[in-house]
Short mmCIF file of C-alpha atoms and ligand atoms in Angstrom, two decimals:
data_model
loop_
_atom_site.label_atom_id
_atom_site.label_comp_id
_atom_site.label_asym_id
_atom_site.label_seq_id
_atom_site.Cartn_x
_atom_site.Cartn_y
_atom_site.Cartn_z
CA UNK A 259 0.06 -0.05 -0.04
CA UNK A 260 1.50 3.36 -0.96
CA UNK A 261 1.55 5.99 1.78
CA UNK A 262 -1.02 8.34 0.22
CA UNK A 263 -2.54 9.59 3.60
CA UNK A 264 -5.40 8.36 5.44
CA UNK A 265 -6.98 5.39 3.69
CA UNK A 266 -10.79 5.44 2.38
CA UNK A 267 -13.53 2.97 2.15
CA UNK A 268 -12.20 1.85 -1.31
CA UNK A 269 -8.99 0.91 0.19
CA UNK A 270 -10.79 -0.87 2.96
CA UNK A 271 -13.12 -2.89 0.89
CA UNK A 272 -10.59 -3.41 -2.03
CA UNK A 273 -7.71 -4.55 0.13
CA UNK A 274 -7.65 -4.29 3.94
CA UNK A 275 -10.82 -6.19 4.69
CA UNK A 276 -9.49 -8.98 2.63
CA UNK A 277 -6.08 -8.94 4.18
CA UNK A 278 -7.64 -9.21 7.66
CA UNK A 279 -9.63 -12.22 6.49
CA UNK A 280 -6.45 -13.91 4.97
CA UNK A 281 -4.72 -13.27 8.38
CA UNK A 282 -7.63 -14.57 10.41
CA UNK A 283 -8.03 -17.65 8.47
CA UNK A 284 -4.66 -18.71 9.90
CA UNK A 285 -3.86 -20.38 6.55
CA UNK A 286 -1.37 -18.02 5.54
CA UNK A 287 1.75 -16.30 6.92
CA UNK A 288 1.31 -12.66 5.68
CA UNK A 289 3.47 -9.58 4.96
CA UNK A 290 2.06 -6.36 4.31
CA UNK A 291 4.18 -3.18 3.91
CA UNK A 292 3.97 0.53 3.31
CA UNK A 293 5.52 1.13 -0.03
CA UNK A 294 7.34 4.52 0.67
CA UNK A 295 9.96 3.72 -2.09
CA UNK A 296 7.22 3.30 -4.58
CA UNK A 297 5.86 6.68 -3.53
CA UNK A 298 9.15 8.28 -4.72
CA UNK A 299 8.59 6.94 -8.31
CA UNK A 300 5.96 9.67 -8.72
CA UNK A 301 6.48 12.05 -5.80
CA UNK A 302 10.14 12.41 -5.86
CA UNK A 303 9.96 16.27 -6.10
CA UNK A 304 8.10 16.75 -3.01
CA UNK A 305 8.74 14.12 -0.34
CA UNK A 306 7.39 16.03 2.62
CA UNK A 307 4.45 14.01 3.05
CA UNK A 308 5.78 10.57 2.84
CA UNK A 309 6.66 10.04 6.49
CA UNK A 310 3.49 11.40 8.00
CA UNK A 311 1.40 9.59 5.44
CA UNK A 312 3.35 6.30 6.24
CA UNK A 313 2.17 6.72 9.85
CA UNK A 314 -1.32 7.28 9.00
CA UNK A 315 -1.45 4.20 6.75
CA UNK A 316 0.16 2.12 9.46
CA UNK A 317 -2.51 3.23 11.92
CA UNK A 318 -5.27 2.30 9.39
CA UNK A 319 -3.68 -1.19 9.03
CA UNK A 320 -3.88 -1.73 12.77
CA UNK A 321 -7.17 -0.04 13.12
CA UNK A 322 -8.69 -2.50 10.56
CA UNK A 323 -7.45 -5.48 12.46
CA UNK A 324 -4.05 -6.51 11.15
CA UNK A 325 -2.30 -8.02 14.18
CA UNK A 326 1.25 -7.48 14.42
CA UNK A 327 1.62 -10.59 16.43
CA UNK A 328 0.51 -12.74 13.58
CA UNK A 329 1.25 -10.56 10.53
CA UNK A 330 4.52 -8.96 9.46
CA UNK A 331 3.76 -5.18 9.05
CA UNK A 332 6.68 -2.96 7.85
CA UNK A 333 7.96 -0.01 5.88
CA UNK A 334 9.52 -0.88 2.64
CA UNK A 335 12.68 1.41 2.94
CA UNK A 336 13.59 0.02 6.29
CA UNK A 337 14.18 -3.48 4.80
CA UNK A 338 17.37 -2.92 2.89
CA UNK A 339 17.07 -6.17 0.72
CA UNK A 340 14.21 -4.18 -1.05
CA UNK A 341 17.14 -2.14 -2.64
CA UNK A 342 19.47 -4.96 -3.50
CA UNK A 343 17.17 -7.45 -5.44
CA UNK A 344 15.76 -4.77 -7.77
CA UNK A 345 19.43 -4.06 -9.07
CA UNK A 346 19.84 -7.83 -9.76
CA UNK A 347 16.45 -8.28 -11.34
CA UNK A 348 16.97 -4.97 -13.39
CA UNK A 349 19.96 -6.46 -15.13
CA UNK A 350 17.74 -9.46 -16.62
CA UNK A 351 14.54 -7.49 -17.42
CA UNK A 352 14.16 -6.54 -20.84
CA UNK A 353 13.32 -2.93 -21.43
CA UNK A 354 10.40 -3.96 -23.70
CA UNK A 355 8.68 -5.62 -20.81
CA UNK A 356 8.59 -2.43 -18.75
CA UNK A 357 7.54 -0.25 -21.66
CA UNK A 358 4.56 -2.30 -22.31
CA UNK A 359 3.23 -2.26 -18.72
CA UNK A 360 -0.25 -0.65 -19.20
CA UNK A 361 0.08 1.62 -16.28
CA UNK A 362 3.33 3.12 -17.64
CA UNK A 363 1.80 4.83 -20.47
CA UNK A 364 -1.43 5.53 -18.60
CA UNK A 365 0.15 7.19 -15.75
CA UNK A 366 2.41 9.38 -17.86
CA UNK A 367 -0.52 10.57 -19.82
CA UNK A 368 -2.72 11.30 -16.68
CA UNK A 369 -0.20 12.77 -14.36
CA UNK A 370 0.82 15.56 -16.58
CA UNK A 371 1.93 17.86 -13.75
CA UNK A 372 4.73 15.35 -13.04
CA UNK A 373 7.74 14.51 -15.21
CA UNK A 374 7.55 10.69 -15.27
CA UNK A 375 10.32 10.09 -17.84
CA UNK A 376 12.59 8.81 -15.24
CA UNK A 377 14.69 5.62 -14.90
CA UNK A 378 12.89 5.09 -11.52
CA UNK A 379 9.38 5.30 -13.02
CA UNK A 380 10.24 2.99 -15.87
CA UNK A 381 11.81 0.54 -13.45
CA UNK A 382 8.86 0.54 -10.93
CA UNK A 383 7.65 -2.96 -11.91
CA UNK A 384 11.08 -4.38 -11.23
CA UNK A 385 10.90 -2.74 -7.73
CA UNK A 386 7.52 -4.39 -7.34
CA UNK A 387 8.57 -7.70 -8.51
CA UNK A 388 11.40 -7.58 -5.98
CA UNK A 389 8.95 -6.65 -3.28
CA UNK A 390 7.04 -9.86 -3.89
CA UNK A 391 9.75 -12.15 -4.72
CA UNK A 392 11.88 -11.42 -1.70
CA UNK A 393 9.53 -13.31 0.43
CA UNK A 394 9.34 -16.36 -1.96
CA UNK A 395 5.58 -16.16 -1.53
CA UNK A 396 3.11 -18.78 -2.72
CA UNK A 397 0.32 -16.27 -3.23
CA UNK A 398 -0.14 -12.49 -3.90
CA UNK A 399 -3.57 -11.19 -2.73
CA UNK A 400 -4.66 -8.76 -5.52
CA UNK A 401 -7.87 -7.49 -7.22
CA UNK A 402 -8.46 -8.33 -10.92
CA UNK A 403 -6.83 -4.98 -12.01
CA UNK A 404 -3.48 -5.77 -10.39
CA UNK A 405 -3.22 -9.25 -12.13
CA UNK A 406 -1.04 -7.97 -14.94
CA UNK A 407 1.57 -6.76 -12.43
CA UNK A 408 1.84 -10.35 -10.78
CA UNK A 409 2.07 -11.76 -14.31
CA UNK A 410 5.13 -9.67 -14.95
CA UNK A 411 6.51 -10.66 -11.64
CA UNK A 412 6.26 -14.26 -12.75
CA UNK A 413 7.92 -13.51 -16.00
CA UNK A 414 10.81 -11.84 -14.22
CA UNK A 415 11.14 -14.81 -11.72
CA UNK A 416 11.11 -17.29 -14.64
CA UNK A 417 13.87 -15.53 -16.41
CA UNK A 418 15.96 -15.34 -13.11
CA UNK A 419 15.43 -18.94 -12.56
CA UNK A 420 16.52 -19.81 -16.12
CA UNK A 421 19.79 -18.03 -15.75
CA UNK A 422 20.52 -18.93 -12.17
CA UNK A 423 20.23 -22.43 -10.37
CA UNK A 424 20.07 -22.94 -6.68
CA UNK A 425 23.42 -23.26 -4.97
CA UNK A 426 22.82 -23.06 -1.32
CA UNK A 427 23.07 -25.90 1.16
CA UNK A 428 19.56 -25.38 2.41
CA UNK A 429 18.11 -25.62 -1.13
CA UNK A 430 19.18 -29.16 -1.98
CA UNK A 431 15.94 -30.25 -3.72
CA UNK A 432 16.55 -28.13 -6.73
CA UNK A 433 13.53 -25.89 -6.27
CA UNK A 434 13.68 -22.49 -8.08
CA UNK A 435 15.36 -19.70 -6.13
CA UNK A 436 12.48 -17.39 -6.87
CA UNK A 437 9.37 -19.52 -7.19
CA UNK A 438 6.66 -17.96 -9.48
CA UNK A 439 4.01 -16.65 -7.06
CA UNK A 440 0.37 -17.31 -7.88
CA UNK A 441 -2.48 -14.64 -7.88
CA UNK A 442 -4.83 -14.92 -5.01
CA UNK A 443 -7.93 -13.12 -6.48
CA UNK A 444 -9.62 -11.12 -3.71
CA UNK A 445 -13.02 -9.62 -4.10
CA UNK A 446 -13.16 -5.94 -4.72
CA UNK A 447 -16.78 -4.78 -4.99
CA UNK A 448 -17.73 -1.95 -6.92
CA UNK A 449 -17.47 1.17 -4.56
CA UNK A 450 -18.42 4.38 -5.86
CA UNK A 451 -17.35 7.78 -4.44
CA UNK A 452 -19.67 10.60 -3.51
CA UNK A 453 -19.67 11.90 -7.30
CA UNK A 454 -20.44 8.43 -8.55
CA UNK A 455 -17.02 7.77 -10.15
CA UNK A 456 -14.69 5.19 -8.58
CA UNK A 457 -13.87 6.13 -4.92
CA UNK A 458 -10.24 7.53 -5.34
CA UNK A 459 -8.21 10.19 -3.53
CA UNK A 460 -7.31 11.85 -6.92
CA UNK A 461 -11.07 12.54 -7.55
CA UNK A 462 -11.76 14.05 -4.18
CA UNK A 463 -14.81 11.88 -3.62
CA UNK A 464 -13.73 9.59 -0.73
CA UNK A 465 -15.18 8.64 2.62
CA UNK A 466 -12.18 8.29 4.84
CA UNK A 467 -11.98 5.44 7.37
CA UNK A 468 -11.38 8.17 9.97
CA UNK A 469 -14.39 10.28 8.95
CA UNK A 470 -16.50 10.92 12.13
CA UNK A 471 -20.21 10.13 11.88
CA UNK A 472 -21.38 13.71 11.14
CA UNK A 473 -18.93 13.85 8.22
CA UNK A 474 -19.99 10.57 6.95
CA UNK A 475 -23.65 11.76 7.01
CA UNK A 476 -22.83 15.07 5.37
CA UNK A 477 -20.83 13.33 2.55
CA UNK A 478 -23.59 10.78 1.91
CA UNK A 479 -26.10 13.60 1.75
CA UNK A 480 -24.26 15.14 -1.13
CA UNK A 481 -23.91 11.84 -3.02
CA UNK A 482 -25.22 11.59 -6.49
CA UNK A 483 -28.20 9.39 -7.14
CA UNK A 484 -30.01 7.64 -10.07
CA UNK A 485 -30.34 10.47 -12.62
CA UNK A 486 -33.85 9.28 -13.66
CA UNK A 487 -35.09 10.17 -10.13
CA UNK A 488 -35.57 13.79 -10.42
CA UNK A 489 -38.79 14.22 -8.27
CA UNK A 490 -39.65 12.42 -5.09
CA UNK A 491 -42.57 10.82 -6.94
CA UNK A 492 -40.24 9.49 -9.79
CA UNK A 493 -39.41 5.73 -9.26
CA UNK A 494 -35.70 5.07 -9.49
CA UNK A 495 -33.39 2.00 -9.70
CA UNK A 496 -30.71 1.13 -7.05
CA UNK A 497 -28.78 -0.63 -9.86
CA UNK A 498 -28.21 2.67 -11.55
CA UNK A 499 -27.50 4.55 -8.24
CA UNK A 500 -24.14 4.93 -6.40
CA UNK A 501 -26.01 4.85 -3.20
CA UNK A 502 -27.56 1.65 -4.20
CA UNK A 503 -23.99 0.30 -4.70
CA UNK A 504 -23.10 1.39 -1.16
CA UNK A 505 -26.16 -0.45 0.23
CA UNK A 506 -25.13 -3.63 -1.67
CA UNK A 507 -21.73 -3.49 0.03
CA UNK A 508 -22.56 -2.45 3.47
CA UNK A 509 -26.20 -2.81 4.18
CA UNK A 510 -28.01 -5.97 5.63
CA UNK A 511 -30.21 -8.01 3.16
CA UNK A 512 -33.36 -6.60 4.96
CA UNK A 513 -32.41 -2.95 4.35
CA UNK A 514 -31.35 -3.86 0.85
CA UNK A 515 -34.79 -5.22 0.16
CA UNK A 516 -36.39 -2.11 1.62
CA UNK A 517 -34.20 -0.01 -0.68
CA UNK A 518 -35.19 -1.92 -3.87
CA UNK A 519 -38.77 -1.92 -3.05
CA UNK A 520 -39.03 1.63 -1.79
CA UNK A 521 -36.84 3.09 -4.67
CA UNK A 522 -38.68 1.33 -7.47
CA UNK A 523 -42.13 2.24 -6.11
CA UNK A 524 -40.99 5.71 -5.14
CA UNK A 525 -42.07 4.69 -1.54
CA UNK A 526 -38.94 6.22 -0.10
CA UNK A 527 -37.19 9.48 -0.62
CA UNK A 528 -33.29 9.66 -1.46
CA UNK A 529 -32.73 11.46 1.86
CA UNK A 530 -34.17 8.61 3.78
CA UNK A 531 -32.37 6.03 1.66
CA UNK A 532 -28.95 7.91 2.13
CA UNK A 533 -29.47 8.06 5.85
CA UNK A 534 -29.90 4.21 5.77
CA UNK A 535 -26.57 3.84 3.93
CA UNK A 536 -24.90 6.22 6.32
CA UNK A 537 -26.14 4.00 9.26
CA UNK A 538 -24.53 0.93 7.58
CA UNK A 539 -21.15 2.77 6.75
CA UNK A 540 -21.01 4.23 10.39
CA UNK A 541 -21.50 0.72 11.82
CA UNK A 542 -18.60 -0.65 9.76
CA UNK A 543 -16.44 2.31 10.72
CA UNK A 544 -17.14 2.51 14.48
CA UNK A 545 -15.07 -0.43 15.60
CA UNK A 546 -12.23 0.53 13.25
CA UNK A 547 -12.10 4.10 14.57
CA UNK A 548 -12.31 2.87 18.27
CA UNK A 549 -9.28 0.51 17.62
CA UNK A 550 -7.45 3.53 15.87
CA UNK A 551 -7.57 5.45 19.03
CA UNK A 552 -6.01 2.59 21.08
CA UNK A 553 -2.70 3.07 19.40
CA UNK A 554 -0.11 5.95 20.16
CA UNK A 555 2.43 7.05 17.51
CA UNK A 556 5.16 5.42 19.65
CA UNK A 557 3.57 2.17 19.77
CA UNK A 558 2.88 2.27 15.92
CA UNK A 559 6.66 3.08 15.28
CA UNK A 560 7.69 0.19 17.63
CA UNK A 561 5.40 -2.18 15.62
CA UNK A 562 6.87 -1.03 12.36
CA UNK A 563 10.49 -1.52 13.70
CA UNK A 564 9.92 -5.07 14.85
CA UNK A 565 8.18 -5.77 11.65
CA UNK A 566 11.08 -4.55 9.79
CA UNK A 567 13.41 -6.75 11.74
CA UNK A 568 11.22 -9.83 10.93
CA UNK A 569 10.71 -8.91 7.36
CA UNK A 570 14.45 -8.32 6.97
CA UNK A 571 15.38 -11.72 8.38
CA UNK A 572 13.03 -13.37 5.95
CA UNK A 573 14.25 -11.34 2.97
CA UNK A 574 17.90 -11.91 3.92
CA UNK A 575 17.17 -15.73 3.58
CA UNK A 576 16.11 -15.23 0.02
CA UNK A 577 18.97 -12.92 -0.79
CA UNK A 578 21.54 -15.52 0.40
CA UNK A 579 19.97 -17.98 -2.05
CA UNK A 580 20.01 -15.36 -4.76
CA UNK A 581 23.58 -14.12 -4.36
CA UNK A 582 24.71 -17.79 -4.11
CA UNK A 583 22.89 -18.79 -7.39
CA UNK A 584 24.20 -15.63 -9.06
CA UNK A 585 27.77 -16.73 -7.91
CA UNK A 586 28.24 -13.41 -6.27
CA UNK A 587 30.85 -13.36 -3.37
CA UNK A 588 29.58 -12.58 0.08
CA UNK A 589 31.11 -10.23 2.62
CA UNK A 590 33.58 -12.10 4.94
CA UNK A 591 34.08 -15.05 2.41
CA UNK A 592 37.46 -15.69 0.78
CA UNK A 593 36.01 -17.45 -2.23
CA UNK A 594 36.86 -15.06 -4.89
S1 SF4 B 769 -33.87 5.98 -3.25
FE1 SF4 B 769 -31.91 5.41 -2.82
S2 SF4 B 769 -31.27 3.96 -4.47
FE2 SF4 B 769 -32.92 4.89 -5.18
S3 SF4 B 769 -32.20 6.71 -6.36
FE3 SF4 B 769 -32.57 7.53 -4.20
S4 SF4 B 769 -30.71 7.14 -3.15
FE4 SF4 B 769 -30.59 5.83 -5.01
#
């Protein structure tokens, strides 16, 4: 997760809620990090917000229920192996692979106020592949829109494994040094922002996970509705209404049935319907916000510190295999 500031309901439903489920299933050993180095690929000219935003995102992680006792939570730049593996993988990644990543052209066209013709921005997918492969994971939990990135990671791993064979004592069974991770598709339901477009910080249409109840209610009041419902007496269709989409994600089946019925028969007004949606959102946010207040900044920093130590130890295990497979000398050895 990039440190873009306080997270919103779209981040919650698209990622965090799934991550907590994965953690709680006890089926997986999970690593989640705040990608401050990734932020540099686009925000290199003004880095002033990266550190404060990192802390906010960490607080949102913990508030959602990620448990540092069971899950490794850390900051990318605190684990130095995240700087070493991209250099090695960068040596073997053909330029063409990077230039054809859809987000490369897209972001250059959309973020016209930033100069993205940099080496760092082009190499972003290599950085991301390294972030994944450092932990030799079996799965990467992503939504459908991120699948292409994992596919590129698999290609980079395949190329590495073709060039370099395992050479460490611990890896005697001939397994690839960088196993190709599989996509673990996580559900990311349609979550519109207050203007009906996808909820996104760059559109300014978000409901934050930290928004207090009155703010949530106020934002919901201004939310766009089914354009066909101009007067109170006009019937509407929740399937064509962003508020309807919110109900589908957050409301109980009973409330959802009342929304469909009342909207299609013009039996309810949009104001009433929006207040029901606000009730449902507030109910989801309340425990998250309560948990957030339980953490001091000092505690969060401590959690991130020990997470980095844990992540670093795991990443170093991989790096030892990588260096050995590449026949690089290690510090302290006289083997060159
Ligand atoms: S009643 Fe609800 S679902 Fe129907 S148009 Fe109004 S806000 Fe949307």
